[in-house]
Structures are given as structure tokens and as C-alpha cells.
Coordinates of C-alpha atoms in Angstrom, one line a residue:
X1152 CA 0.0 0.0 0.0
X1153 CA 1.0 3.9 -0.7
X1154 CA 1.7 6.1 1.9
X1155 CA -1.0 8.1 1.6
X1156 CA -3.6 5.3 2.2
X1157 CA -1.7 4.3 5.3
X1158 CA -2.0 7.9 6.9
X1159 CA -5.8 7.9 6.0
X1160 CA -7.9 8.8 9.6
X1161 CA -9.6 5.6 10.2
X1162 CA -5.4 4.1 10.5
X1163 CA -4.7 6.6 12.7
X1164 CA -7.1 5.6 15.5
X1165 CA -3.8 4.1 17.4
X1166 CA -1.9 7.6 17.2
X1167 CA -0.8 9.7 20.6
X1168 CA 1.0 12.6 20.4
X1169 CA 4.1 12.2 18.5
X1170 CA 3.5 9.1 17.6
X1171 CA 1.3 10.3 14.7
X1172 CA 3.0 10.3 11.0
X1173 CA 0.8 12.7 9.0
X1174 CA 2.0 15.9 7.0
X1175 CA 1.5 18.7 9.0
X1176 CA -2.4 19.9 8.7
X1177 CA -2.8 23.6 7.9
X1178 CA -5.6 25.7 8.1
X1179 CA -6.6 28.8 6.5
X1180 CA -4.8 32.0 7.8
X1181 CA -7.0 34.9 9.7
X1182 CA -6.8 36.5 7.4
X1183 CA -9.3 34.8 5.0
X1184 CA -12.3 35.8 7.6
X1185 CA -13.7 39.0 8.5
X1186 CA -14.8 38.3 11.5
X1187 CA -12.6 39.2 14.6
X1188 CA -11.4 36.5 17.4
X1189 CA -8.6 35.1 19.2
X1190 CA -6.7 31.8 18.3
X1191 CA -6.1 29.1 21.1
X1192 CA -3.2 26.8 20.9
X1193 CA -3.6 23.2 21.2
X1194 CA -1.6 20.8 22.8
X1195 CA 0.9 18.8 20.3
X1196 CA -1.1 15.9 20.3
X1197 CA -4.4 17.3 19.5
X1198 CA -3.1 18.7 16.2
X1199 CA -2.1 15.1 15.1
X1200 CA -5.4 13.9 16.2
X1201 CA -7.1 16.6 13.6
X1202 CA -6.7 13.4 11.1
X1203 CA -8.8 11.3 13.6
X1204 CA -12.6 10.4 12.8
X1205 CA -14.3 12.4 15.0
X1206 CA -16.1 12.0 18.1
X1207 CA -19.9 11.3 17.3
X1208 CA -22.7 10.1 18.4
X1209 CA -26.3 9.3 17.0
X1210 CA -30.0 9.2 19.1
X1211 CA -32.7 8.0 17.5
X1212 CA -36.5 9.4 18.8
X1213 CA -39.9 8.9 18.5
X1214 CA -41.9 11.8 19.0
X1215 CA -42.6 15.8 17.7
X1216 CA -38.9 17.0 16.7
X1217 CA -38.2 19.9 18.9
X1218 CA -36.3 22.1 16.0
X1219 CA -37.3 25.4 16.8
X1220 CA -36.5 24.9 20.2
X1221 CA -32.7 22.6 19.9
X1222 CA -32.5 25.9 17.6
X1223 CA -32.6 28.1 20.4
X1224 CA -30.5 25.6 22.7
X1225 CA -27.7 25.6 20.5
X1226 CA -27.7 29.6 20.1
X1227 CA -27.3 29.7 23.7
X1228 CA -24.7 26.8 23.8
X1229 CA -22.8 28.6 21.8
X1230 CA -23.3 31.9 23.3
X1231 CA -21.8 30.4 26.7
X1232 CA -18.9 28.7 24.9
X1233 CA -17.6 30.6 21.9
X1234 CA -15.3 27.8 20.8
X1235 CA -17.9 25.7 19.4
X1236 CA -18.5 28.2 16.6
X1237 CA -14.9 28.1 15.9
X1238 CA -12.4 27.4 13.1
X1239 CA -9.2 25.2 12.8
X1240 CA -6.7 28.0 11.2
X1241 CA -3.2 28.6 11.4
X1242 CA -1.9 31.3 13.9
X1243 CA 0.0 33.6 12.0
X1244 CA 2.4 33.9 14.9
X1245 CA 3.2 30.3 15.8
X1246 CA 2.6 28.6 12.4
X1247 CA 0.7 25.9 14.4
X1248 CA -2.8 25.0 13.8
X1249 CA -5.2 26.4 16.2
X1250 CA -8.8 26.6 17.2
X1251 CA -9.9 30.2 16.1
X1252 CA -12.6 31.2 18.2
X1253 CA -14.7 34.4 17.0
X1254 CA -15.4 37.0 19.5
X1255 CA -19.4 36.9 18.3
X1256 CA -20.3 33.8 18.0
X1257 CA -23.6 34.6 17.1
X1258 CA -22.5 36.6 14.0
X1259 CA -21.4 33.6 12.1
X1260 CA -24.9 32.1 12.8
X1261 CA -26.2 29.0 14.7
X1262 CA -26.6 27.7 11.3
X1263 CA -22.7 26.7 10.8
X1264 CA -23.1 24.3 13.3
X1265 CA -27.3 23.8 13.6
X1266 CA -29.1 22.4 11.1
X1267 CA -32.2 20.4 10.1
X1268 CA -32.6 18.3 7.7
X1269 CA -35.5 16.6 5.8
X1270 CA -35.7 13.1 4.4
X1271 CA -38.5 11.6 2.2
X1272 CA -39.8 9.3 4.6
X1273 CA -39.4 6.9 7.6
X1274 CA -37.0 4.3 5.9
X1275 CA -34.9 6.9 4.7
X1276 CA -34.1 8.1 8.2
X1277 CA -33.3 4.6 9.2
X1278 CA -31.2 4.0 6.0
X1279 CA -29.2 6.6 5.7
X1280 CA -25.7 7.3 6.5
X1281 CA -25.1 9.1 10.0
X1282 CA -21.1 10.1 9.2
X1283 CA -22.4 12.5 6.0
X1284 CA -24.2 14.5 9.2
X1285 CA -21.1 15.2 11.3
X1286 CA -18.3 17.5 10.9
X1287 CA -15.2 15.9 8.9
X1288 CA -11.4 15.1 9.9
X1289 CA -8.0 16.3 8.5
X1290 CA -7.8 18.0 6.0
X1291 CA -12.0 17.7 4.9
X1292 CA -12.3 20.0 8.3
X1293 CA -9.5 22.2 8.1
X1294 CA -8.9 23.0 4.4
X1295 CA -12.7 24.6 4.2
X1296 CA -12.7 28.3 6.0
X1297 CA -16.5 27.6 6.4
X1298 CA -16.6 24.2 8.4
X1299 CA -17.0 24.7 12.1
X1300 CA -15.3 22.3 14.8
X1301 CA -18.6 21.5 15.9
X1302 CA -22.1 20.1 14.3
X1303 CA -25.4 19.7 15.9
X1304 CA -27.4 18.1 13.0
X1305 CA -31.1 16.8 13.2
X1306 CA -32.5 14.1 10.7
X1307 CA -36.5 14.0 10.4
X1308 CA -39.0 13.3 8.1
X1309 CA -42.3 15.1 6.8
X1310 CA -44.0 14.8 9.5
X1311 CA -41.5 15.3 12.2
X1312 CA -42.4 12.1 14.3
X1313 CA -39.0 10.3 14.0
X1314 CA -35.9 12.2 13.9
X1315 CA -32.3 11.5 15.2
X1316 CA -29.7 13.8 17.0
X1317 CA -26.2 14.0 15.6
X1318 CA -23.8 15.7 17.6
X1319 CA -19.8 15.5 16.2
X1320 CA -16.9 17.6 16.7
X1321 CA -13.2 17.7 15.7
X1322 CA -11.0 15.2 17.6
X1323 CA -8.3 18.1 17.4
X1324 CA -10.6 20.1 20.2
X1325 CA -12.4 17.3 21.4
X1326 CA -12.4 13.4 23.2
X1327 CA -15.6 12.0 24.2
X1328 CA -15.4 13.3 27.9
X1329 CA -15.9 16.9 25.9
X1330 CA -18.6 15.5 23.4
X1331 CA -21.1 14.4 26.2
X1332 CA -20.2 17.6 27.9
X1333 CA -21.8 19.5 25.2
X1334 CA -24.6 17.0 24.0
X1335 CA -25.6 17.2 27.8
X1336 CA -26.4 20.1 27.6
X1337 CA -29.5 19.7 25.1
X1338 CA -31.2 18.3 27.3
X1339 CA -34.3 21.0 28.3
X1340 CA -33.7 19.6 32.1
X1341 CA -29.7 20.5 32.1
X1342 CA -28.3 23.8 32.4
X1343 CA -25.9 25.5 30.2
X1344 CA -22.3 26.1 31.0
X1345 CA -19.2 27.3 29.7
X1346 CA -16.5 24.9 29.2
X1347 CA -12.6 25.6 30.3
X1348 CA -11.2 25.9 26.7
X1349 CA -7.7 27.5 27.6
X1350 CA -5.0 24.1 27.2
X1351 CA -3.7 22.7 30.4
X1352 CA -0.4 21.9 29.6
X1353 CA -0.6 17.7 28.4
X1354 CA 1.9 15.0 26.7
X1355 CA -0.3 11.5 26.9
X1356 CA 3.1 9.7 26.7
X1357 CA 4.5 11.3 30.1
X1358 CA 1.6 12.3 31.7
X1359 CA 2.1 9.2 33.9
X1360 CA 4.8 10.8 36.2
X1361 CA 6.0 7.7 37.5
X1362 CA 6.6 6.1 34.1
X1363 CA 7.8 9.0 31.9
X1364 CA 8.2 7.2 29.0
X1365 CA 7.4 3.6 29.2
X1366 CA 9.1 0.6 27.4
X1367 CA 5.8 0.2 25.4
X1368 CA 5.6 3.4 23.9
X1369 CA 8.7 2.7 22.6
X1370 CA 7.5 -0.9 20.9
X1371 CA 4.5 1.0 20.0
X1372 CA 6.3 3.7 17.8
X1373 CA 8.8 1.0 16.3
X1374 CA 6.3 -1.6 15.2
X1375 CA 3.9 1.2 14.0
X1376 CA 6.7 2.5 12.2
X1377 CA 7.8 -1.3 10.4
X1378 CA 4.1 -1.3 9.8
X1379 CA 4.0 1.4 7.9
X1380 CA 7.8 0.6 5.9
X1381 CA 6.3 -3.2 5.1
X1382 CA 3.3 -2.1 3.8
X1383 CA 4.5 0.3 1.7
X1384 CA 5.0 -2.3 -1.0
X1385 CA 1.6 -4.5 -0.3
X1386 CA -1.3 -4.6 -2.3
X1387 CA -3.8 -1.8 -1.2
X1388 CA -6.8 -3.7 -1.7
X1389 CA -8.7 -5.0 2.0
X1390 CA -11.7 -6.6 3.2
X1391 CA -14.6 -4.0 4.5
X1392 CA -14.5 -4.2 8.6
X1393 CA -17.0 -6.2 10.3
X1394 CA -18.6 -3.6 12.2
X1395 CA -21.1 -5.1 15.1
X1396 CA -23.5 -3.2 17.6
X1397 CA -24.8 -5.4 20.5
X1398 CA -25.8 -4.8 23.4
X1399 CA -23.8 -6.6 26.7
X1400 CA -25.5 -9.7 28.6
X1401 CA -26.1 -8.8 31.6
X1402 CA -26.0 -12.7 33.2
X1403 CA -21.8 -12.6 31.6
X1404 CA -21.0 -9.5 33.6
X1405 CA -22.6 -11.5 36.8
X1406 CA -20.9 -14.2 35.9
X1407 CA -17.5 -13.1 34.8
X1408 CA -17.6 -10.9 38.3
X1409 CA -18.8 -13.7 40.6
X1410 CA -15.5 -15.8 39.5
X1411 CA -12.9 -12.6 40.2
X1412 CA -10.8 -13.2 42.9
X1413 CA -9.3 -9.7 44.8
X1414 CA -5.8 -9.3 44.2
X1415 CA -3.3 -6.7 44.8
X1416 CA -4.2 -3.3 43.5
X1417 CA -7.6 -4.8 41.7
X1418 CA -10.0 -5.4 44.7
X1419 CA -12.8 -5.7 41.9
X1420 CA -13.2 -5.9 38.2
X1421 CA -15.4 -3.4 36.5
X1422 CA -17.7 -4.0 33.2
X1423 CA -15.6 -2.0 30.7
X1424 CA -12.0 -4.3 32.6
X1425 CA -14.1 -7.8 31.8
X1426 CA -15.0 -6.2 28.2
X1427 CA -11.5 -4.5 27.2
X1428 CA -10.2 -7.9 28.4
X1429 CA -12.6 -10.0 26.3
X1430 CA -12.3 -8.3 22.9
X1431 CA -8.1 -7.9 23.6
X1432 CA -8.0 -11.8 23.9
X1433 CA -10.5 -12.9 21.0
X1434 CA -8.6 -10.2 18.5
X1435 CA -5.2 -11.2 19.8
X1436 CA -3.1 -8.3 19.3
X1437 CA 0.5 -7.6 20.0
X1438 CA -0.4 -5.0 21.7
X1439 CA -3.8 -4.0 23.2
X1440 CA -4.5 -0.1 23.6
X1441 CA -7.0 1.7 25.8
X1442 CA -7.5 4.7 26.2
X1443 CA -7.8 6.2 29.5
X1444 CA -9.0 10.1 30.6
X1445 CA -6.8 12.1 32.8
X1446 CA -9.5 14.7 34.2
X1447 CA -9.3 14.6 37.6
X1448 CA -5.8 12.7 37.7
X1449 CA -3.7 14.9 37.5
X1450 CA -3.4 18.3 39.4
X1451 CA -5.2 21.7 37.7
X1452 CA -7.4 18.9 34.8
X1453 CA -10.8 18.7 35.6
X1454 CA -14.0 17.8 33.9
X1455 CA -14.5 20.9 32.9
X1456 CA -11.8 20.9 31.0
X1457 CA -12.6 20.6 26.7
X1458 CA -10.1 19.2 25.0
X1459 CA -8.2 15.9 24.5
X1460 CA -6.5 14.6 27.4
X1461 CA -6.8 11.0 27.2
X1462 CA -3.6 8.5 27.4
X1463 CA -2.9 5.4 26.4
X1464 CA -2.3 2.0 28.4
X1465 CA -0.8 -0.4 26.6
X1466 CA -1.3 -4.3 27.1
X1467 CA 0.8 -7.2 26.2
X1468 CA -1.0 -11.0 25.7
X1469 CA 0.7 -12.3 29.0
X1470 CA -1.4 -8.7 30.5
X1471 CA -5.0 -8.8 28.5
X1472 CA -5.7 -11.8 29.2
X1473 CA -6.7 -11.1 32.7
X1474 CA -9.3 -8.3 33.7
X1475 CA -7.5 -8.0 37.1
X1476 CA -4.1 -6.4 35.3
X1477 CA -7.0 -3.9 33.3
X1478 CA -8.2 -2.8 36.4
X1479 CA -4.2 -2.9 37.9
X1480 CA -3.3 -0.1 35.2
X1481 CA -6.0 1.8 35.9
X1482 CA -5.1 1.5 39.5
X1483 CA -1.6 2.3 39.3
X1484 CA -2.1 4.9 36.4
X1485 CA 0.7 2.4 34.7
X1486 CA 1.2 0.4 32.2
X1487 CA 3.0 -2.0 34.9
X1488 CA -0.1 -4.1 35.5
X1489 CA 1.2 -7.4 36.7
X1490 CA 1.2 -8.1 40.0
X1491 CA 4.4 -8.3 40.6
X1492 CA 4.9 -5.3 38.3
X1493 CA 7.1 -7.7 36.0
X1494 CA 8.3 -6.9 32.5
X1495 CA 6.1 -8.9 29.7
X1496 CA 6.9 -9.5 26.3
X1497 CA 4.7 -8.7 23.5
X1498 CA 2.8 -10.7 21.0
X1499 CA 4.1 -12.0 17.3
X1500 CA 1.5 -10.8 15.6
X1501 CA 1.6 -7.3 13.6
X1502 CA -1.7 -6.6 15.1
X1503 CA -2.8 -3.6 17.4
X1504 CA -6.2 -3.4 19.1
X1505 CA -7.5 -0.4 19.9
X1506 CA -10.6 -0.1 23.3
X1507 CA -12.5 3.1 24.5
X1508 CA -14.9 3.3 26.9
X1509 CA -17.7 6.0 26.6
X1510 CA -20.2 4.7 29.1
X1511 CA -19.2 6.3 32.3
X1512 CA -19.3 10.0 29.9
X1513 CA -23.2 8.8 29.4
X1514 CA -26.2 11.4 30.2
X1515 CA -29.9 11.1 28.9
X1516 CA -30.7 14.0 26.8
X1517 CA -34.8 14.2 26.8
X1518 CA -37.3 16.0 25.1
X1519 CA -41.0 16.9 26.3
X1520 CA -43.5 14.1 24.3
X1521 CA -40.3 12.2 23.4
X1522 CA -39.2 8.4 23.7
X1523 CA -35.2 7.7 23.3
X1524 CA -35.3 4.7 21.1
X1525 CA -31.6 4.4 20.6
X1526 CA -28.0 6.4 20.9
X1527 CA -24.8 5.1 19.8
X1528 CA -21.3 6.1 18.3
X1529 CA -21.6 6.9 14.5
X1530 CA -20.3 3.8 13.6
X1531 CA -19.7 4.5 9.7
X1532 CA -16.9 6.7 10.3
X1533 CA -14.7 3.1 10.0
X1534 CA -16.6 1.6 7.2
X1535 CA -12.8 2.2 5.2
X1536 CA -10.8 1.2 8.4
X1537 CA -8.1 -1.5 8.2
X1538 CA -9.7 -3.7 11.0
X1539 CA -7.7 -6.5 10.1
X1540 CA -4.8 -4.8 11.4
X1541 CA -6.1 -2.6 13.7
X1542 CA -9.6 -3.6 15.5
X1543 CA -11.1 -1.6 17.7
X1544 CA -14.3 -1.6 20.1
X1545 CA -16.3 1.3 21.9
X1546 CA -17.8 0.9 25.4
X1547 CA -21.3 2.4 25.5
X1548 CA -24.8 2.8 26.9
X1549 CA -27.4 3.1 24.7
X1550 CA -29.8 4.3 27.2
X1551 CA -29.7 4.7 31.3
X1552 CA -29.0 1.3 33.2
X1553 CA -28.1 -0.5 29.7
X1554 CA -24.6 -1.5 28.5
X1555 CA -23.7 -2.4 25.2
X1556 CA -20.4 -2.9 22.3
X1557 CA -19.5 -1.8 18.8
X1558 CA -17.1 -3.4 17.7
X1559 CA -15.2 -2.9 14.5
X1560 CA -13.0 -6.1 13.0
X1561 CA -11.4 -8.0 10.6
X1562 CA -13.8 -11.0 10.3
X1563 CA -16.9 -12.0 12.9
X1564 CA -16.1 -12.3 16.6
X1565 CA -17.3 -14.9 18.8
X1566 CA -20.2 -13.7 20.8
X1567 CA -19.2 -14.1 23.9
X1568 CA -20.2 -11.4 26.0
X1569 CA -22.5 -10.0 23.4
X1570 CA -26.2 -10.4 22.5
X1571 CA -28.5 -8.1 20.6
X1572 CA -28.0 -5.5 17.9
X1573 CA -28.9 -2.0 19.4
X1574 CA -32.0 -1.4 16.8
X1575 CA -31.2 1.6 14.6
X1576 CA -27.5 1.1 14.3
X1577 CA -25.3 0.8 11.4
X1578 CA -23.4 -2.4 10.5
X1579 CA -21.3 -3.1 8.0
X1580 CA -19.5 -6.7 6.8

């Protein structure tokens, strides 16, 4: 394969801070806009993850669309945090890209980022494609001065009776700790709040201050980088992914939990440890990746804070194969999750596998004379991914006191765990 297939978004899913390959993303200068504003540097990291798919999510309703009103939501959303209307560009004084956020937000119109849109009928909602609805990635999102970092778009029919929510913005301003923070907010119960968008100061591969720069980093960037030399002369051509969307038995978690012994520094295994561990074993990576959020770990980072400041802990076979050593690393904050704290080696193959959890982020957003039917990642954003290489899974609820899976691969998994497809979800094989 070339190298520009390789440095596509969807590959990129596995990149941290400098660990990311891509040409340098440039936006347009301030001087293409009229409108006056200040720029806001981003961390190092969070340019590189411009090239990322970007955090989205879909929630299907029955009942009268609210679209005058979500109108008038988003206005004052947007009136309490600026940023949202904003622009990647390039700061004239740094060369770096930026988030450009306008001094009057309303002047560039709730419309940039608000919008309603009609489709012929009923089917049509449930058949169409939810990643044409959110806001794009690289150079799709930065290249175009009129493309905002954030869109709020709602998909109804005629009648207005069944409608879903998109909410999406750029993974260069955003993870999905900052995406529920802003769909929570349209809820008519919730109150609106600005967000912190000034940068703390953040380096996901020494944020751990007792491991500065861990042995698996390292393997991480080296194998990435053979990767990417080996395939350089392969045959382009790949499989679709085998993209899945089931809910989580219940009577597995019970069971899985009920056979945990407590060991050192993992007194208890959570759902997301017993999942992460599950999916880690039956893709059977070298190296298994999760992400993990950093709010509220580390001195002067709250949830308040938007942004990306997620990590990475990285797992070898010897260390996924147990949920105890997920919940270890969490423990610790280190990718030292034995318990022991031994060394391990990693696997043979050239596979990565990539696991996020977005179901502690999880709020219900509710309308008056509406029924949640569904809510999910936008799941077609990977429909191009090379899963074969590098699966991934996302951690979700679909609604309040439900737990369920997507999970994106090479060929079918073994169940498992799994039951159910979430109803109104795109798959893809």
C-alpha cells in the first residue's frame, strides 16, 4: 500500500502525540475571515489527532422533533462557549494549527453548526448514512474556512415524528469526555455552562509521572513504524470491517464478576475491565490499547476541562488476558499491571487493538413528548478502516441502566459477551 492510504484517519485511530506520522495539517490563515477572534493553541497531540474520525454520536427518537427549540439551545450553547462556533486555522504567529474562536459567536450564525434536515420518509431516516451528518477530519475539516469544529445536525421526516440527533466535533478540540459535555447540555432539564477551553499543559506519553516514558511506547512507535515501511509495497486492496453493535448480557457480567478473585491493587473488576479484556483476547493483538481520561488525575485537569487529554495503556498477551491487570493499570495509572509489576513481552503478531470506553461519559438528553429509542457512536466513520490490522471496540450505553459494544474487525467475533444488535444502528460486513 502507498503512503498516503496508510496515513488515511480511520489508521490513525492508534496515534498519541508524537506518535502520529501525517503531513503537517494547515488551516486557512486569519486573514481569510472577516470576523474578529482570538486563536487558542492546542496541545501537540491534539493537532495530530485533527486526522482522527471524530467523536460522534447518534439518538434516535420517536416523537414531535423539537427544532425550533434545539434551535434556540444551540444559540445559547454557543453563546456560553464561543469555541464551538470556531475554526481550525493557522496562527499567524506560531505557524501551528489552532482553534480560532470568534469574539461573536452569534455573527457567524447558529446555522454553521445547527441544522435540520429533511428526508422523504421513515425508511430513509433509518437508512441513511449518519457520518455525511457530522463534521469531517484532516484536511476535509481544516482545508474549508467555512466548516466549524462542531455540528449539531437533526434528521427527520415530513411529519417530524421520528428524527435522530447527531452531535460531532473535531478530535483536534475534542475526546468523548468533551462531546457528552456538550450533548448534555441539550437536554431542556440541564443547564448550560461554559466549558474551560484555555489548554492545560498535556503529553499523553509522560503524563504518567511515574513512568515517563514507558518501554511500550517505545515498541508502540517502532512496530507502528515497520508497519507502515512493510506495507508500503503490499497490495492496497482489503476486506470491508465487520462492524457489530450489540448490546452486553447482563447474566456474563454477573458471571465473569462472581468468578474474580481480589488481588493486589484490583480489589474488583469493573464491566468495561471484563469487556476490554474479552475483545483484547479474542482479537489477539501484540499490543492492546486503551485509552484512559486524565480529568481529575492529575493536578489543575478537571472535567470541565474541553479538549483531548486521554492516554494510552498499553497491554501485552501475558497482560490482556486477565481483567484483574486492566483494572491494575487503571489503579496504578501504569502500564505495569502485573502483579508483581514484572516486565512482559509482547505478542508475534503485527496486530494492534484499539478499546475506549464511553459509558461512564453517558447522560440522557430528553425532550418533552419524546421516547429515546436508541443512541450510539456513528459507527460508519470506519466503514474504510483497516480492522484486520487494527480492531477496535467502543464501550457504551445506549440508554440509562443499559450496556452495550460496537465493535469494528477484521472478520466475525465470537459472541461471547455480546447479544443483541442495538435497533437503529449501522453495521457493515
Amino acid at each position: 500500500m502507498n503512503a498516503r492510504r496508510f496515513l488515511r484517519p480511520g489508521l490513525l485511530a492508534l496515534s498519541c502525540g508524537p506518535i502520529a506520522w501525517d503531513r503537517k495539517v494547515r488551516g486557512p490563515a486569519l486573514c481569510e475571515t472577516k470576523l474578529s477572534g482570538k486563536f487558542v493553541a492546542l496541545n501537540r497531540h491534539e493537532t495530530d489527532s485533527v486526522q482522527l474520525p471524530p467523536p460522534a454520536t447518534v439518538t434516535l427518537y420517536k416523537g414531535p422533533c423539537p427544532s425550533a427549540w434545539l434551535h434556540a439551545r444551540v444559540a445559547e450553547i454557543t453563546a456560553a462557549n464561543p469555541w464551538l462556533g470556531g475554526r481550525l486555522r493557522t496562527d499567524p504567529q506560531s505557524g501551528k494549527l489552532a482553534a480560532w474562536v470568534p469574539d461573536e459567536p452569534q455573527a457567524e450564525g447558529v446555522e454553521d453548526l445547527f441544522e435540520v434536515i429533511t428526508l422523504a420518509n421513515e425508511a430513509a431516516i433509518m437508512e441513511c448514512e449518519s457520518a455525511q451528518f457530522i463534521v469531517k477530519a484532516g484536511t476535509d475539516q481544516t482545508a474549508t474556512d467555512g466548516t466549524s469544529i462542531c455540528r449539531i445536525a437533526v434528521v427527520t421526516e415530513p411529519t417530524q415524528h421520528l428524527w435522530k440527533l447527531h452531535v460531532s466535533l473535531s478530535h483536534a478540540v475534542a475526546d468523548a469526555q468533551t462531546l457528552y459535555m456538550v450533548y448534555g447540555m441539550l437536554d431542556e432539564r440541564a443547564e448550560v455552562r461554559p466549558l474551560e477551553v484555555e489548554r492545560v499543559s498535556f503529553n499523553p506519553a509522560t503524563c504518567l509521572g511515574q513512568v515517563p516514558f514507558h518501554g511500550k511506547w517505545l515498541f508502540f512507535v517502532v512496530r507502528r513504524f515497520c508497519f507502515f515501511l512493510t506495507g508500503l509495497f503490499k497490495d492496497t486492496r482489503q476486506a470491508r470491517p465487520v462492524i457489530r453493535v450489540r448490546y452486553v448480557r447482563e447474566e456474563w457480567l454477573r458471571d465473569q464478576k462472581s468468578k474474580h478473585i481480589a488481588e493486589v491493587d484490583a480489589m474488583y473488576v469493573s464491566s468495561s475491565d471484563l469487556l476490554t479484556s474479552w475483545f483484547l483476547s479474542v482479537t489477539q493483538p501484540a499490543c492492546g490499547v486503551m485509552a484512559m481520561d486524565m480529568r481529575d488525575r492529575m493536578p489543575g485537569l478537571g472535567k470541565a476541562h474541553a479538549g483531548v487529554y486521554t492516554t494510552l495503556l498499553m497491554f501485552y498477551p501475558e497482560e490482556y488476558k486477565s481483567a484483574a491487570n486492566i483494572r491494575r493499570a487503571l489503579t496504578r495509572q501504569s502500564p505495569a499491571c502485573m502483579p508483581d509489576g514484572s516486565c512482559q513481552a509482547p505478542g508475534s503478531s503485527s496486530r494492534f487493538a484499539f478499546v475506549t470506553a464511553w459509558h461512564s461519559n453517558y447522560c440522557e438528553v430528553a425532550f418533552n413528548g419524546c421516547t429515546q429509542l436508541s443512541h450510539c457512536p456513528v459507527t460508519s466513520v470506519w466503514k474504510d478502516y483497516d480492522a484486520a490490522q487494527f480492531p477496535c471496540a467502543v464501550i457504551f450505553r445506549p440508554s440509562a441502566g443499559t450496556l452495550a459494544m460496537c465493535t469494528v474487525s477484521g472478520e466475525e467475533l465470537p459472541p461471547g459477551p455480546l447479544g443483541e444488535a442495538v435497533p437503529g444502528t449501522e453495521t457493515a460486513s
